[in-house]
mmCIF file of C-alpha atoms in Angstrom:
data_model
loop_
_atom_site.group_PDB
_atom_site.id
_atom_site.type_symbol
_atom_site.label_atom_id
_atom_site.label_comp_id
_atom_site.label_asym_id
_atom_site.label_seq_id
_atom_site.Cartn_x
_atom_site.Cartn_y
_atom_site.Cartn_z
ATOM 1 C CA UNK H 27 3.761 30.862 84.761
ATOM 2 C CA UNK H 28 2.406 31.690 81.302
ATOM 3 C CA UNK H 29 3.998 34.008 78.764
ATOM 4 C CA UNK H 30 1.448 36.801 79.185
ATOM 5 C CA UNK H 31 1.900 36.749 82.954
ATOM 6 C CA UNK H 32 5.634 36.998 82.573
ATOM 7 C CA UNK H 33 5.257 39.939 80.207
ATOM 8 C CA UNK H 34 3.050 41.783 82.664
ATOM 9 C CA UNK H 35 5.973 41.959 85.078
ATOM 10 C CA UNK H 36 7.758 44.680 83.124
ATOM 11 C CA UNK H 37 6.824 47.810 81.255
ATOM 12 C CA UNK H 38 7.757 48.333 77.587
ATOM 13 C CA UNK H 39 8.456 52.046 78.036
ATOM 14 C CA UNK H 40 10.727 51.327 80.997
ATOM 15 C CA UNK H 41 12.644 48.637 79.101
ATOM 16 C CA UNK H 42 13.037 50.951 76.086
ATOM 17 C CA UNK H 43 14.372 53.760 78.277
ATOM 18 C CA UNK H 44 16.831 51.500 80.091
ATOM 19 C CA UNK H 45 18.027 50.181 76.751
ATOM 20 C CA UNK H 46 18.506 53.672 75.271
ATOM 21 C CA UNK H 47 20.376 54.657 78.424
ATOM 22 C CA UNK H 48 22.754 51.680 78.085
ATOM 23 C CA UNK H 49 23.295 52.375 74.373
ATOM 24 C CA UNK H 50 24.100 56.026 75.053
ATOM 25 C CA UNK H 51 26.314 55.377 78.070
ATOM 26 C CA UNK H 52 28.354 52.682 76.342
ATOM 27 C CA UNK H 53 28.486 54.513 72.982
ATOM 28 C CA UNK H 54 27.042 51.474 71.195
ATOM 29 C CA UNK H 55 25.697 51.390 67.676
ATOM 30 C CA UNK H 56 22.225 49.916 67.339
ATOM 31 C CA UNK H 57 23.339 47.764 64.422
ATOM 32 C CA UNK H 58 26.221 46.338 66.462
ATOM 33 C CA UNK H 59 23.998 45.625 69.449
ATOM 34 C CA UNK H 60 21.397 43.946 67.245
ATOM 35 C CA UNK H 61 24.064 41.706 65.730
ATOM 36 C CA UNK H 62 25.474 40.754 69.150
ATOM 37 C CA UNK H 63 21.974 40.022 70.469
ATOM 38 C CA UNK H 64 21.118 37.979 67.345
ATOM 39 C CA UNK H 65 18.254 40.312 66.430
ATOM 40 C CA UNK H 66 17.375 42.112 63.228
ATOM 41 C CA UNK H 67 18.007 45.848 63.292
ATOM 42 C CA UNK H 68 14.381 46.306 62.223
ATOM 43 C CA UNK H 69 13.121 44.461 65.309
ATOM 44 C CA UNK H 70 15.318 46.560 67.587
ATOM 45 C CA UNK H 71 14.324 49.869 65.977
ATOM 46 C CA UNK H 72 10.597 49.093 66.104
ATOM 47 C CA UNK H 73 10.780 48.062 69.772
ATOM 48 C CA UNK H 74 12.725 51.192 70.730
ATOM 49 C CA UNK H 75 10.293 53.464 68.878
ATOM 50 C CA UNK H 76 7.258 51.802 70.469
ATOM 51 C CA UNK H 77 5.894 50.437 67.192
ATOM 52 C CA UNK H 78 6.304 46.862 68.434
ATOM 53 C CA UNK H 79 6.261 45.616 72.055
ATOM 54 C CA UNK H 80 9.329 43.886 73.446
ATOM 55 C CA UNK H 81 8.999 40.141 73.737
ATOM 56 C CA UNK H 82 10.530 38.196 76.577
ATOM 57 C CA UNK H 83 12.925 36.474 74.161
ATOM 58 C CA UNK H 84 14.079 39.835 72.762
ATOM 59 C CA UNK H 85 14.713 41.260 76.220
ATOM 60 C CA UNK H 86 16.646 38.180 77.326
ATOM 61 C CA UNK H 87 18.888 38.355 74.243
ATOM 62 C CA UNK H 88 19.535 42.063 74.776
ATOM 63 C CA UNK H 89 20.330 41.531 78.444
ATOM 64 C CA UNK H 90 22.789 38.758 77.549
ATOM 65 C CA UNK H 91 24.454 41.004 74.952
ATOM 66 C CA UNK H 92 24.742 43.905 77.390
ATOM 67 C CA UNK H 93 25.505 41.888 80.502
ATOM 68 C CA UNK H 94 22.941 44.032 82.317
ATOM 69 C CA UNK H 95 19.290 43.787 83.298
ATOM 70 C CA UNK H 96 16.695 45.843 81.454
ATOM 71 C CA UNK H 97 13.885 44.847 83.787
ATOM 72 C CA UNK H 98 12.966 45.935 87.267
ATOM 73 C CA UNK H 99 10.481 44.278 89.558
ATOM 74 C CA UNK H 100 7.386 46.458 89.874
ATOM 75 C CA UNK H 101 7.393 48.494 93.053
ATOM 76 C CA UNK H 102 4.770 50.694 94.714
ATOM 77 C CA UNK H 103 5.126 54.352 93.763
ATOM 78 C CA UNK H 104 6.039 55.282 97.316
ATOM 79 C CA UNK H 105 8.943 52.829 97.516
ATOM 80 C CA UNK H 106 12.376 54.330 96.967
ATOM 81 C CA UNK H 107 13.688 57.886 97.430
ATOM 82 C CA UNK H 108 11.146 60.574 96.587
ATOM 83 C CA UNK H 109 13.581 63.478 96.897
ATOM 84 C CA UNK H 110 16.607 64.105 94.710
ATOM 85 C CA UNK H 111 19.947 64.569 96.503
ATOM 86 C CA UNK H 112 21.004 68.053 97.603
ATOM 87 C CA UNK H 113 23.677 68.330 94.907
ATOM 88 C CA UNK H 114 20.941 67.974 92.250
ATOM 89 C CA UNK H 115 18.626 70.543 93.785
ATOM 90 C CA UNK H 116 16.629 68.524 96.351
ATOM 91 C CA UNK H 117 13.584 68.460 94.083
ATOM 92 C CA UNK H 118 10.594 66.326 95.068
ATOM 93 C CA UNK H 119 9.257 63.532 92.892
ATOM 94 C CA UNK H 120 5.786 65.044 92.629
ATOM 95 C CA UNK H 121 7.129 68.499 91.761
ATOM 96 C CA UNK H 122 8.943 67.402 88.591
ATOM 97 C CA UNK H 123 6.369 65.165 86.936
ATOM 98 C CA UNK H 124 5.695 67.907 84.390
ATOM 99 C CA UNK H 125 9.139 67.528 82.818
ATOM 100 C CA UNK H 126 8.986 63.757 82.256
ATOM 101 C CA UNK H 127 8.557 62.647 78.661
ATOM 102 C CA UNK H 128 10.171 62.585 75.234
ATOM 103 C CA UNK H 129 11.472 65.693 73.518
ATOM 104 C CA UNK H 130 12.635 66.606 70.049
ATOM 105 C CA UNK H 131 16.052 68.149 70.665
ATOM 106 C CA UNK H 132 17.362 70.777 68.250
ATOM 107 C CA UNK H 133 20.768 72.418 68.116
ATOM 108 C CA UNK H 134 22.926 74.086 65.508
ATOM 109 C CA UNK H 135 25.079 71.783 63.403
ATOM 110 C CA UNK H 136 28.778 71.960 64.268
ATOM 111 C CA UNK H 137 29.820 71.003 60.753
ATOM 112 C CA UNK H 138 27.357 72.613 58.321
ATOM 113 C CA UNK H 139 26.404 76.276 58.339
ATOM 114 C CA UNK H 140 22.688 77.047 58.836
ATOM 115 C CA UNK H 141 21.901 73.354 59.372
ATOM 116 C CA UNK H 142 20.063 72.016 62.431
ATOM 117 C CA UNK H 143 20.861 68.765 64.192
ATOM 118 C CA UNK H 144 17.813 66.913 65.564
ATOM 119 C CA UNK H 145 17.491 63.927 67.899
ATOM 120 C CA UNK H 146 15.345 62.556 70.723
ATOM 121 C CA UNK H 147 15.843 63.103 74.456
ATOM 122 C CA UNK H 148 13.809 61.270 77.086
ATOM 123 C CA UNK H 149 13.589 62.509 80.685
ATOM 124 C CA UNK H 150 12.088 60.368 83.426
ATOM 125 C CA UNK H 151 12.285 59.596 87.129
ATOM 126 C CA UNK H 152 14.516 56.701 88.163
ATOM 127 C CA UNK H 153 12.979 54.954 91.163
ATOM 128 C CA UNK H 154 16.227 53.108 91.787
ATOM 129 C CA UNK H 155 18.380 56.263 91.780
ATOM 130 C CA UNK H 156 15.878 58.638 93.350
ATOM 131 C CA UNK H 157 16.233 61.447 90.805
ATOM 132 C CA UNK H 158 15.511 62.386 87.203
ATOM 133 C CA UNK H 159 17.648 60.872 84.459
ATOM 134 C CA UNK H 160 17.829 61.438 80.718
ATOM 135 C CA UNK H 161 18.919 59.478 77.658
ATOM 136 C CA UNK H 162 19.421 60.500 74.026
ATOM 137 C CA UNK H 163 18.492 58.433 70.970
ATOM 138 C CA UNK H 164 17.869 58.736 67.229
ATOM 139 C CA UNK H 165 21.239 60.419 66.723
ATOM 140 C CA UNK H 166 23.101 59.715 63.500
ATOM 141 C CA UNK H 167 26.359 59.916 65.456
ATOM 142 C CA UNK H 168 25.375 57.141 67.862
ATOM 143 C CA UNK H 169 28.886 57.046 69.345
ATOM 144 C CA UNK H 170 28.181 60.419 70.976
ATOM 145 C CA UNK H 171 24.733 59.719 72.422
ATOM 146 C CA UNK H 172 24.545 60.864 76.019
ATOM 147 C CA UNK H 173 22.826 59.635 79.176
ATOM 148 C CA UNK H 174 23.047 61.205 82.601
ATOM 149 C CA UNK H 175 21.294 62.928 85.483
ATOM 150 C CA UNK H 176 19.058 65.994 85.754
ATOM 151 C CA UNK H 177 19.709 68.776 88.243
ATOM 152 C CA UNK H 178 16.950 71.303 89.061
ATOM 153 C CA UNK H 179 18.082 73.769 91.764
ATOM 154 C CA UNK H 180 15.407 76.115 93.073
ATOM 155 C CA UNK H 181 17.792 79.073 93.359
ATOM 156 C CA UNK H 182 18.241 79.656 89.619
ATOM 157 C CA UNK H 183 15.095 77.973 88.339
ATOM 158 C CA UNK H 184 17.163 76.389 85.567
ATOM 159 C CA UNK H 185 17.371 72.732 84.558
ATOM 160 C CA UNK H 186 20.706 71.030 83.939
ATOM 161 C CA UNK H 187 21.168 67.830 81.919
ATOM 162 C CA UNK H 188 24.575 66.556 82.979
ATOM 163 C CA UNK H 189 26.752 63.801 81.577
ATOM 164 C CA UNK H 190 29.694 62.718 83.704
ATOM 165 C CA UNK H 191 32.174 60.151 82.447
ATOM 166 C CA UNK H 192 35.577 59.602 84.043
ATOM 167 C CA UNK H 193 35.734 63.245 85.153
ATOM 168 C CA UNK H 194 34.621 64.586 81.763
ATOM 169 C CA UNK H 195 31.399 66.620 81.729
ATOM 170 C CA UNK H 196 28.891 67.749 79.132
ATOM 171 C CA UNK H 197 26.187 70.186 80.200
ATOM 172 C CA UNK H 198 22.864 71.425 78.868
ATOM 173 C CA UNK H 199 21.464 74.432 80.759
ATOM 174 C CA UNK H 200 17.768 75.130 80.156
ATOM 175 C CA UNK H 201 15.651 78.099 81.218
ATOM 176 C CA UNK H 202 12.152 77.857 82.647
ATOM 177 C CA UNK H 203 9.666 76.030 80.431
ATOM 178 C CA UNK H 204 7.311 78.132 78.320
ATOM 179 C CA UNK H 205 3.520 77.805 78.544
ATOM 180 C CA UNK H 206 3.633 75.080 75.894
ATOM 181 C CA UNK H 207 6.286 73.169 77.868
ATOM 182 C CA UNK H 208 9.131 73.982 75.490
ATOM 183 C CA UNK H 209 12.583 74.580 76.959
ATOM 184 C CA UNK H 210 15.453 76.609 75.534
ATOM 185 C CA UNK H 211 19.029 77.057 76.616
ATOM 186 C CA UNK H 212 22.658 76.331 75.927
ATOM 187 C CA UNK H 213 24.701 73.203 75.233
ATOM 188 C CA UNK H 214 28.373 73.138 76.259
ATOM 189 C CA UNK H 215 30.452 70.207 75.073
ATOM 190 C CA UNK H 216 33.651 69.234 73.236
ATOM 191 C CA UNK H 217 34.078 69.164 69.472
ATOM 192 C CA UNK H 218 36.748 67.329 67.529
ATOM 193 C CA UNK H 219 39.266 69.847 66.246
ATOM 194 C CA UNK H 220 42.484 69.408 64.300
ATOM 195 C CA UNK H 221 43.890 65.921 64.572
ATOM 196 C CA UNK H 222 42.898 64.417 67.917
ATOM 197 C CA UNK H 223 42.407 67.798 69.601
ATOM 198 C CA UNK H 224 39.110 68.410 71.424
ATOM 199 C CA UNK H 225 37.832 71.992 71.491
ATOM 200 C CA UNK H 226 35.186 73.420 73.872
ATOM 201 C CA UNK H 227 32.085 74.539 71.966
ATOM 202 C CA UNK H 228 28.673 75.966 72.937
ATOM 203 C CA UNK H 229 25.483 76.539 70.985
ATOM 204 C CA UNK H 230 21.772 77.297 71.554
ATOM 205 C CA UNK H 231 19.508 74.309 72.088
ATOM 206 C CA UNK H 232 15.754 73.647 72.207
ATOM 207 C CA UNK H 233 13.658 70.822 73.676
ATOM 208 C CA UNK H 234 10.142 70.436 72.254
ATOM 209 C CA UNK H 235 7.651 67.820 73.523
ATOM 210 C CA UNK H 236 7.443 65.096 70.877
ATOM 211 C CA UNK H 237 3.632 65.238 70.919
ATOM 212 C CA UNK H 238 3.847 68.753 69.406
ATOM 213 C CA UNK H 239 5.833 67.637 66.350
ATOM 214 C CA UNK H 240 4.119 65.480 63.754
ATOM 215 C CA UNK H 241 6.397 62.971 61.960
ATOM 216 C CA UNK H 242 9.566 64.424 63.451
ATOM 217 C CA UNK H 243 12.675 64.319 61.285
ATOM 218 C CA UNK H 244 15.892 63.300 63.015
ATOM 219 C CA UNK H 245 19.506 63.734 61.996
ATOM 220 C CA UNK H 246 21.072 66.574 60.041
ATOM 221 C CA UNK H 247 18.449 68.953 58.641
ATOM 222 C CA UNK H 248 20.184 71.076 56.018
ATOM 223 C CA UNK H 249 19.078 74.496 54.847
ATOM 224 C CA UNK H 250 16.302 74.011 52.300
ATOM 225 C CA UNK H 251 15.161 70.631 53.674
ATOM 226 C CA UNK H 252 11.464 70.056 54.357
ATOM 227 C CA UNK H 253 11.685 70.789 58.122
ATOM 228 C CA UNK H 254 14.543 73.297 57.944
ATOM 229 C CA UNK H 255 12.537 76.509 58.299
ATOM 230 C CA UNK H 256 10.347 75.037 61.053
ATOM 231 C CA UNK H 257 13.269 73.704 63.075
ATOM 232 C CA UNK H 258 15.360 76.845 62.603
ATOM 233 C CA UNK H 259 12.410 78.989 63.698
ATOM 234 C CA UNK H 260 12.072 76.989 66.919
ATOM 235 C CA UNK H 261 15.797 76.992 67.649
ATOM 236 C CA UNK H 262 16.134 80.742 67.072
ATOM 237 C CA UNK H 263 13.796 81.284 70.032
ATOM 238 C CA UNK H 264 16.656 80.334 72.349
ATOM 239 C CA UNK H 265 18.495 83.579 71.561
ATOM 240 C CA UNK H 266 15.581 85.773 70.486
ATOM 241 C CA UNK H 267 13.660 84.935 73.669
ATOM 242 C CA UNK H 268 16.741 85.685 75.782
ATOM 243 C CA UNK H 269 16.911 82.167 77.202
ATOM 244 C CA UNK H 270 20.665 82.227 76.593
ATOM 245 C CA UNK H 271 23.314 84.643 75.343
ATOM 246 C CA UNK H 272 26.500 84.206 73.350
ATOM 247 C CA UNK H 273 29.268 86.742 73.978
ATOM 248 C CA UNK H 274 32.691 87.246 72.487
#
């Protein structure tokens, strides 16, 4: 079987998502993974961002480094569960297509006043699991990148991005999407406090379809930076639009 035929057996976007999911779940650094897989960090970054397609050799090296497969045999759309489990809201595959895609994620910085923290979140349907999943990437604190499942109960009309690890949970609760498919809500997680203490913390959060943001800036966006006013204006909609409330 020729090289091109082999490559046609897997999808670049699917491989990239699976890889981001593994990186987030295992708290890996991209530089460390690239070194273990005997790849340049540039090659890995370009493949993950879609600027360069994955080659078979690259995928094999990454799979060996992770000890996990990044490829799935192509299956007909109808194969596999088409309804999420009851505990996730029993949503149907066709009913949630609108939410699939990549989003610029904005939240307040926990360490710098008036700064905004920006990263990428991808949401997509997992044919193997039978429900929506999400994975974060382009975070400067790669050790805290998250990957998990998406719950969409009909009763509240809200969307929950949940991370569960050894009984520890992190939750994003999002209100109904606006006309331009933007979602706003609240992030609840743990922040490092004094010494080794972990302190519960919540803050407003916004998800904006990546196609709506030209040349998105990721990482810490400090007050006065080029995208600061734009990002802060978007994030402020979470509270000003009454998508979430903070009370004392």
